[in-house]
Coordinates of C-alpha atoms in Angstrom, one line a residue:
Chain A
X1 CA -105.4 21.5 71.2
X2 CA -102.9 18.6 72.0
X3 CA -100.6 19.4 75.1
X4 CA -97.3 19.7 74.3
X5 CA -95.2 17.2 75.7
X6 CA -92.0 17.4 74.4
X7 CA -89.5 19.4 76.6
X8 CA -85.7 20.0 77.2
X9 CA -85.9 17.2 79.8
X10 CA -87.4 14.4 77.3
X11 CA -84.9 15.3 74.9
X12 CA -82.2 14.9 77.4
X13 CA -83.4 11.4 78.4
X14 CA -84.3 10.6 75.1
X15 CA -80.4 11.4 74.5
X16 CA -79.5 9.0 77.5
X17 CA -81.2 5.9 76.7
X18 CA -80.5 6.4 73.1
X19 CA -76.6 6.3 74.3
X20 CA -77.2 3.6 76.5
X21 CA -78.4 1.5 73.9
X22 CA -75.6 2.4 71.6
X23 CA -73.7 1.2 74.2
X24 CA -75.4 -1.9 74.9
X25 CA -75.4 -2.8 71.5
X26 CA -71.5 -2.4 70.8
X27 CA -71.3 -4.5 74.1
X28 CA -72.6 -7.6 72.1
X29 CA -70.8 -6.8 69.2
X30 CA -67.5 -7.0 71.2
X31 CA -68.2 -10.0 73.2
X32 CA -68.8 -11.7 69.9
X33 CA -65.9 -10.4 68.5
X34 CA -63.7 -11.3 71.5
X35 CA -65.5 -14.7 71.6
X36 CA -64.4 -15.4 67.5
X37 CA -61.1 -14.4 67.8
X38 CA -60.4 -16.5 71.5
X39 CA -61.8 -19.4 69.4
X40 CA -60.3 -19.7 66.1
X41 CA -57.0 -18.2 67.6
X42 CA -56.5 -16.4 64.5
X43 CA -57.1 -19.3 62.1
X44 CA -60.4 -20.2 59.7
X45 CA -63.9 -21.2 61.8
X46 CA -65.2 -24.5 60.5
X47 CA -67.9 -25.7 62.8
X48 CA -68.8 -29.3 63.0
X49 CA -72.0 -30.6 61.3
X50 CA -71.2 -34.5 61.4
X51 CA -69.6 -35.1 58.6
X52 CA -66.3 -36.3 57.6
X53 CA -63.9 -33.4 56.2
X54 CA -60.1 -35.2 55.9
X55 CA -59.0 -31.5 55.5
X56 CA -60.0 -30.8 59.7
X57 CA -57.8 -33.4 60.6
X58 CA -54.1 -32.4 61.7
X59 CA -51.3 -33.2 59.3
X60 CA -49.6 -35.5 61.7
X61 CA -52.3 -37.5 62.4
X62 CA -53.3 -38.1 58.9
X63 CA -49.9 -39.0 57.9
X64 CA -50.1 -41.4 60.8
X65 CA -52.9 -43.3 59.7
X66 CA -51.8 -44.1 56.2
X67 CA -49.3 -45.8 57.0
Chain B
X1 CA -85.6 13.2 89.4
X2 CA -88.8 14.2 88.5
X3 CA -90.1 16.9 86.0
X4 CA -91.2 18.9 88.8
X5 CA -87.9 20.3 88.9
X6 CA -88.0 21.1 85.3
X7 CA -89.0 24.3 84.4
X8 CA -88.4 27.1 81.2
X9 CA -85.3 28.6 82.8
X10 CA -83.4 25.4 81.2
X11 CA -84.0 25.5 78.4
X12 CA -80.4 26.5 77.5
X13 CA -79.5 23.0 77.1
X14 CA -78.3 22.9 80.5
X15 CA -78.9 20.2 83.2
X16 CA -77.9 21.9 86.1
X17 CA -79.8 21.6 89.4
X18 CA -82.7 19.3 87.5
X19 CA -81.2 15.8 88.7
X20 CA -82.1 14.8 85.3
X21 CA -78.7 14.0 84.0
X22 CA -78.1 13.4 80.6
X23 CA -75.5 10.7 78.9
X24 CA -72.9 13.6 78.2
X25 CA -72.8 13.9 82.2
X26 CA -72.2 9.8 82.9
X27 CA -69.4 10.3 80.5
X28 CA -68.0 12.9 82.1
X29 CA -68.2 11.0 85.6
X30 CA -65.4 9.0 84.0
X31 CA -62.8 11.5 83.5
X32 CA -62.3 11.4 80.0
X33 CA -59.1 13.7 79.9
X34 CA -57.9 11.7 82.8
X35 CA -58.7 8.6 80.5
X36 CA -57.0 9.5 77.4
X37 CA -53.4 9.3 79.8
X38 CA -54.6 6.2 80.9
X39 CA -55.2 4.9 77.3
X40 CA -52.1 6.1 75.7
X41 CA -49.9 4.8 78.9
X42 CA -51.6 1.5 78.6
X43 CA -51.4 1.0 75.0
X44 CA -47.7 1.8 74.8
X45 CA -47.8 -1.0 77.9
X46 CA -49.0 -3.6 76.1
X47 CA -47.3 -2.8 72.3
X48 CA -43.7 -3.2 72.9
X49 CA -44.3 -6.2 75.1
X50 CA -42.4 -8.9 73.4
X51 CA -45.6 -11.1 73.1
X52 CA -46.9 -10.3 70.0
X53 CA -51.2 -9.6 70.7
X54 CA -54.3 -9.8 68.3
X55 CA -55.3 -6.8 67.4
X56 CA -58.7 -6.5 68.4
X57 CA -57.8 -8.4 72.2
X58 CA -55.5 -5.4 72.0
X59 CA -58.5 -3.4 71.5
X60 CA -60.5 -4.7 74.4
X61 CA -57.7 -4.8 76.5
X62 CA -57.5 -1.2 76.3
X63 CA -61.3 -0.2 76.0
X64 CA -61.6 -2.2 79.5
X65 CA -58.2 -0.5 81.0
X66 CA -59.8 2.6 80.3
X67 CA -63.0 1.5 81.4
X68 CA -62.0 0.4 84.9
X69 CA -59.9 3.8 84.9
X70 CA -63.1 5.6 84.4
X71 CA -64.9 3.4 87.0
X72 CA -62.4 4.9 89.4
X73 CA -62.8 8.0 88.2
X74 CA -66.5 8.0 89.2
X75 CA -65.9 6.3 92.9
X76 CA -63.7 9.2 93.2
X77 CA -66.3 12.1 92.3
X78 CA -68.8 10.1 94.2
X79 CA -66.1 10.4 97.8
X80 CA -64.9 14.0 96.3
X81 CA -68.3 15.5 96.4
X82 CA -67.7 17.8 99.1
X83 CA -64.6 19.2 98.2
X84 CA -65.6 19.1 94.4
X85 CA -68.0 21.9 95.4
X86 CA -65.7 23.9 97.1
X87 CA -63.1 24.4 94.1
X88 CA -63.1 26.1 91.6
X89 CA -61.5 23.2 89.2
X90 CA -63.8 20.7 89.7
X91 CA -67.4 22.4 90.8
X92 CA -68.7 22.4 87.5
X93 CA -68.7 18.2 87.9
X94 CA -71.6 16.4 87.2
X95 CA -72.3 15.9 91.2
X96 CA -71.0 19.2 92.4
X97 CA -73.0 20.9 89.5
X98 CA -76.4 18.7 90.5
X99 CA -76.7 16.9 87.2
X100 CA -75.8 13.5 89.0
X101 CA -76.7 12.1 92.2
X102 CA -74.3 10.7 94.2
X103 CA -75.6 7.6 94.6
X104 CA -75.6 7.6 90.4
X105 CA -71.9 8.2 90.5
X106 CA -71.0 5.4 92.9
X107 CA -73.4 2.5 91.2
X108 CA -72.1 3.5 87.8
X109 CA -68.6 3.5 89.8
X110 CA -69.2 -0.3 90.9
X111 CA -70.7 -1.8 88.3
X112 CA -68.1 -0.3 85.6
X113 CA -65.7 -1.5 88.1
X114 CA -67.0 -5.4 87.9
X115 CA -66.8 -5.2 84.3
X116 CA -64.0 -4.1 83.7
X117 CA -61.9 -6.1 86.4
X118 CA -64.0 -9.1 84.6
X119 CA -64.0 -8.6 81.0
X120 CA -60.3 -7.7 81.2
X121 CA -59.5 -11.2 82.8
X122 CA -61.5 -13.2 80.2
X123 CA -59.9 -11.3 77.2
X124 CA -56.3 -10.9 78.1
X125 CA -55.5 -12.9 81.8
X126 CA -56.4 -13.9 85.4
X127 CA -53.3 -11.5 86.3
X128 CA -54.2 -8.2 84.1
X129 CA -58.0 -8.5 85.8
X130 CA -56.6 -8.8 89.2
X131 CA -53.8 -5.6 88.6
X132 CA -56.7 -3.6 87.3
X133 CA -58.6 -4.6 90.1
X134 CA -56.2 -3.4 92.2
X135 CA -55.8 0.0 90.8
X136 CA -59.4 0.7 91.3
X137 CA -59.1 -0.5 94.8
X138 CA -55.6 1.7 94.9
X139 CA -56.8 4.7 94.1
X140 CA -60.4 5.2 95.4
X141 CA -59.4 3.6 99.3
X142 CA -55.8 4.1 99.6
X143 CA -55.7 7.8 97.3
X144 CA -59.4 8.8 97.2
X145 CA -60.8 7.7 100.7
X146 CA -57.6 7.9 103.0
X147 CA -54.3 9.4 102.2
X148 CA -55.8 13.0 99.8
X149 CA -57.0 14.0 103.1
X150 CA -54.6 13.1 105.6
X151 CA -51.4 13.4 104.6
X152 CA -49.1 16.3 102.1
X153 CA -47.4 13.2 100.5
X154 CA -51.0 12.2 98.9
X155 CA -49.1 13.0 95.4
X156 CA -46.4 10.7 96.0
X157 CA -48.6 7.3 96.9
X158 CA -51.6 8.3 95.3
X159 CA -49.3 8.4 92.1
X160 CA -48.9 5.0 92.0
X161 CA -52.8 4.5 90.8
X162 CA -51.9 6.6 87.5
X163 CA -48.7 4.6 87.0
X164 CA -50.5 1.1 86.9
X165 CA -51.6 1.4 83.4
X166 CA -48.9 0.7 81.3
X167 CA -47.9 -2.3 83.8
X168 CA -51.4 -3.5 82.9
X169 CA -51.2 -3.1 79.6
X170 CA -47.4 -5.3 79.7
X171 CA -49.4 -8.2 81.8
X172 CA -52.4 -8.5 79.6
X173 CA -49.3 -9.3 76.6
X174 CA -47.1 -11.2 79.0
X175 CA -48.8 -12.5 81.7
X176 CA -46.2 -11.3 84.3
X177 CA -44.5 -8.1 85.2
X178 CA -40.8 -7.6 84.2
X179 CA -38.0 -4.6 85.4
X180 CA -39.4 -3.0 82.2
X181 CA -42.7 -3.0 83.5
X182 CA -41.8 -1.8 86.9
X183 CA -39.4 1.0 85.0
X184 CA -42.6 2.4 83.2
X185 CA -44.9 2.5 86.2
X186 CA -42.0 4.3 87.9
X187 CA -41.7 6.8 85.6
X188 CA -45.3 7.8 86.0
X189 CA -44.7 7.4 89.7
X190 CA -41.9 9.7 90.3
X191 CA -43.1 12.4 87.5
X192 CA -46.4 12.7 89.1
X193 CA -45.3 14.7 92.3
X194 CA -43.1 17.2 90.5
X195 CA -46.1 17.4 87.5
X196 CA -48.9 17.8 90.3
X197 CA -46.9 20.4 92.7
X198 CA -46.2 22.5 89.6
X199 CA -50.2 22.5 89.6
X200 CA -50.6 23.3 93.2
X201 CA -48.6 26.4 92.7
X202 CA -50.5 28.2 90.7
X203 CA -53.9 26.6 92.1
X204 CA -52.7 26.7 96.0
X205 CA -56.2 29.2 96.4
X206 CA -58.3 26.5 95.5
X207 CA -57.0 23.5 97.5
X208 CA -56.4 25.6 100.7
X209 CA -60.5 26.3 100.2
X210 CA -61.4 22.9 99.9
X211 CA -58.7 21.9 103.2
X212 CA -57.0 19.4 101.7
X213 CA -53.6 18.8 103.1
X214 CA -51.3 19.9 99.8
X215 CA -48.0 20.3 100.1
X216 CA -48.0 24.0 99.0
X217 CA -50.9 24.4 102.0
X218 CA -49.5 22.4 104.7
X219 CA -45.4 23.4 104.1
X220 CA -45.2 26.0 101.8
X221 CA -44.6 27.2 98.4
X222 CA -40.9 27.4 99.5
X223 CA -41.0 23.9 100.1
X224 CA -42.9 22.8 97.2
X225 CA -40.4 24.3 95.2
X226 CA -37.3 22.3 97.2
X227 CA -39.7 19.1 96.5
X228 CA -40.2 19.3 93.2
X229 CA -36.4 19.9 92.8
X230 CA -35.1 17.0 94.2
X231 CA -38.5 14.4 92.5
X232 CA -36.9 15.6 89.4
X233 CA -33.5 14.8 90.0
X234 CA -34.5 11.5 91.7
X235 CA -37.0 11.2 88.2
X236 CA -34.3 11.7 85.5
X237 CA -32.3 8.2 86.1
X238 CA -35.6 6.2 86.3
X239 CA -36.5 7.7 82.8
X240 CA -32.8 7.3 81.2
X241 CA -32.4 3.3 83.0
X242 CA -35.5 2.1 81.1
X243 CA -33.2 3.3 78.2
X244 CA -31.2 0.4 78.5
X245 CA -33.7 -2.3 79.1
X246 CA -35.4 -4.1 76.1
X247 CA -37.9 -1.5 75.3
X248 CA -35.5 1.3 74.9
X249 CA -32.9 1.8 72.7
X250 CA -30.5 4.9 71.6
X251 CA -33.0 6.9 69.9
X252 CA -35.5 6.5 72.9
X253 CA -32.1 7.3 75.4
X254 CA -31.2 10.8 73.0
X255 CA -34.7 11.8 73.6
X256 CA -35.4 11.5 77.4
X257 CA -31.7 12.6 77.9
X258 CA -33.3 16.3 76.4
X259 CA -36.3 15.8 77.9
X260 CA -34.9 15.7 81.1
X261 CA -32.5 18.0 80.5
X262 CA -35.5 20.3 80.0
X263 CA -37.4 18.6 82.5
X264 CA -34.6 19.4 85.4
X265 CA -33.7 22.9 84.0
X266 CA -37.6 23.8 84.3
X267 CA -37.3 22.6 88.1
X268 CA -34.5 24.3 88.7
X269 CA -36.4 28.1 87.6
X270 CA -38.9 27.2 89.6
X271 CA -36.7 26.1 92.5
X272 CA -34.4 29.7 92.0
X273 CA -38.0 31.3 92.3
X274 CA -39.6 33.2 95.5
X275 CA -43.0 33.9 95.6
X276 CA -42.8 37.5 95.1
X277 CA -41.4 36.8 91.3
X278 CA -44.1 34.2 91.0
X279 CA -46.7 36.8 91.5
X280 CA -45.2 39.4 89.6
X281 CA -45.4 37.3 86.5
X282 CA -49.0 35.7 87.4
X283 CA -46.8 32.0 88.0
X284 CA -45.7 31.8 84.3
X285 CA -42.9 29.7 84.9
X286 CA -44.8 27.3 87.2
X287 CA -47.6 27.3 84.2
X288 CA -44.6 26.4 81.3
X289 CA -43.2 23.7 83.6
X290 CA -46.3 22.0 84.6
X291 CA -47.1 22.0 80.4
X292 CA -43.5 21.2 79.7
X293 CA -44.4 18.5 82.4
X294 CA -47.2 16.8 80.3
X295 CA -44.9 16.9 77.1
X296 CA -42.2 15.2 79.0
X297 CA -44.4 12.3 79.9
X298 CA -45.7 11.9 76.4
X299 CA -42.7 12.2 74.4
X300 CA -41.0 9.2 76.6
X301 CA -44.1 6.8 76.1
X302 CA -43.8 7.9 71.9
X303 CA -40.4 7.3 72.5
X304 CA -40.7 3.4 74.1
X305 CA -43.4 3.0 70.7
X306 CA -40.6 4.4 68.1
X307 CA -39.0 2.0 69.3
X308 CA -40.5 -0.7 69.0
X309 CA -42.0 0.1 65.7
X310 CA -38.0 0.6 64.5
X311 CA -37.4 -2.9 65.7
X312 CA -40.1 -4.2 63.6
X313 CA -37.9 -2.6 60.5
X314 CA -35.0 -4.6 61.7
X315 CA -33.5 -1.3 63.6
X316 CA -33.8 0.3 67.3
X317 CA -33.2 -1.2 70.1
X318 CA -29.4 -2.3 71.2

């Protein structure tokens, strides 16, 4: 016959790591978060991938260089 | 910590005297109910700050307010440990109870402390961090570790740590503290005394128990009652001035002039009180005070939010 091993006390700590991983996790999740909104400052994320995009350059700037 | 500990009488579902705590008891190291104030106070804080704030830094703002508020929480169950045990209030803790070590309570205390006081700087401001920071320290050393035990005016400074929130929430928006700022912290400030005597009335038993220097052990109920007379007088101008800064307004001013109204009218039954009365009627006056107490603090922080929220709609304010 297999011992039982499961008791009040496994369940408990099964319980706490369980939460601490919950924990953990949503830890991650808001870093990210915090880290997406502190860099787009509210606005659309375009990353940069080496190519020209006339639309990521400021209004003022453009304007400037046509004339 | 072992399982040597654990045995068939437990299995109720309870942790007691095991060691073995479970994540229900790490929460409860951080004073939830406690927390909840702290949240609320913090929030208000931060929303009718004039700088408008993203809503999810809002979010972690307020998540690591109430974080760093918990930290402190634990430092002070890990100190409290001995009086914890003694009454009746707080012996069912996680420490006092033996479902946490005390060693637990103070790393958790620490560490929650670092992170919070760190996080709280990188999402809002070098200045909110630092206030925070000094909060924690404020309340576990100055409150906690030196003045609860030593003196009958513990209330009165150790106030000041549950008054800090809402000035942290204002700084993580602004980035400095204004007379509105200081005007909410005082509010807390000078309605903790009158709120926590109204406690000590009823609970004088347990404190005398545990030795520590109350007012109601060390002076009196008579004197407690003269004391929380005259902090409720000195209370209701604080509450009506902030009226007439930028986050008040006439509707927030009609409602703390009732609330202090009732606020000052409740001091004044207890005040007319002896103890013999108090007795006869098991302290039910004290009781509808100290509740009438937590209302009173409440409704003025709803208050500063109504108005702000009417002077999103083009009204409130002056």
């Amino acid at each position: 016959m297999a011992l039982r091993t499961e008791h009040e006390i496994h369940q408990r700590r099964l319980g706490r790591n369980l939460g601490l991983g919950l924990v953990l996790a949503a830890f991650v999740v808001l870093v990210f978060g915090l880290t997406v909104v502190k860099v787009t400052r509210g606005d659309p994320m375009q990353a940069f991938d080496h190519s020209a995009r006339p639309e990521m350059v400021p209004a003022d700037a453009a304007q400037g260089a046509g004339q | 910590m072992s399982d040597i500990h654990a045995n068939g009488s437990l299995g109720t579902g309870t942790a007691a005297g095991t060691g073995e705590a479970g994540f229900g008891d790490y929460v409860a190291l951080l004073k939830p109910r406690v927390m909840s104030l702290v949240v609320f106070t913090a929030l208000v804080g931060l929303l009718v700050a004039p700088v408008p704030v993203h809503p999810f830094i809002t979010f972690t703002c307020i998540l690591f307010i109430a974080l760093g508020g918990g930290a402190s929480g634990a430092l002070n169950m890990w100190w409290d440990a001995d009086i914890d045990q003694v009454m009746r209030r707080t012996k069912g803790r996680p420490i006092p109870a033996g479902r946490v070590q005390a060693g637990e309570a103070l790393g958790l205390g620490l560490a929650l402390s670092g992170l919070s006081v760190m996080m709280l700087a990188l999402a809002a401001n070098v200045a909110a961090g630092l206030l925070l920071g000094f909060t924690i320290f404020f309340y576990v050393v100055i409150y906690s570790m030196w003045l609860k035990r030593s003196t009958p005016q513990n209330i009165v400074i150790g106030g000041a740590a549950g008054a800090f929130p809402p000035m942290i929430g204002w700084v993580c928006a602004t980035g400095s503290v204004s007379v509105e700022a200081v005007l909410m912290f005082l509010l807390i400030f000078m309605w903790t005394p009158p709120h926590f005597w109204a406690l000590a009335l009823f609970m004088n038993s347990d404190y005398e128990a545990a030795g520590v220097p109350m007012l109601t052990v060390t002076h009196g109920k008579r004197s407690t009652r003269n004391h929380i007379l005259v902090y409720t007088i000195l209370l209701a101008p604080v509450a009506l001035a902030a009226g007439f800064t930028s986050i008040g307004g006439p509707v927030y001013l009609a409602i703390s002039v009732l609330l202090n109204a009732g606020f000052l009218w409740g001091a004044w039954r207890i005040w007319r009180r002896d103890e013999a009365q108090a007795e006869a009627d098991k302290y039910a006056t004290e009781k509808s005070v100290f509740k009438f107490s937590l209302l009173y603090l409440f409704l003025h922080f709803s208050a500063f939010l109504l108005e702000a929220v009417l002077k999103s709609f083009g009204m409130g304010g002056w």
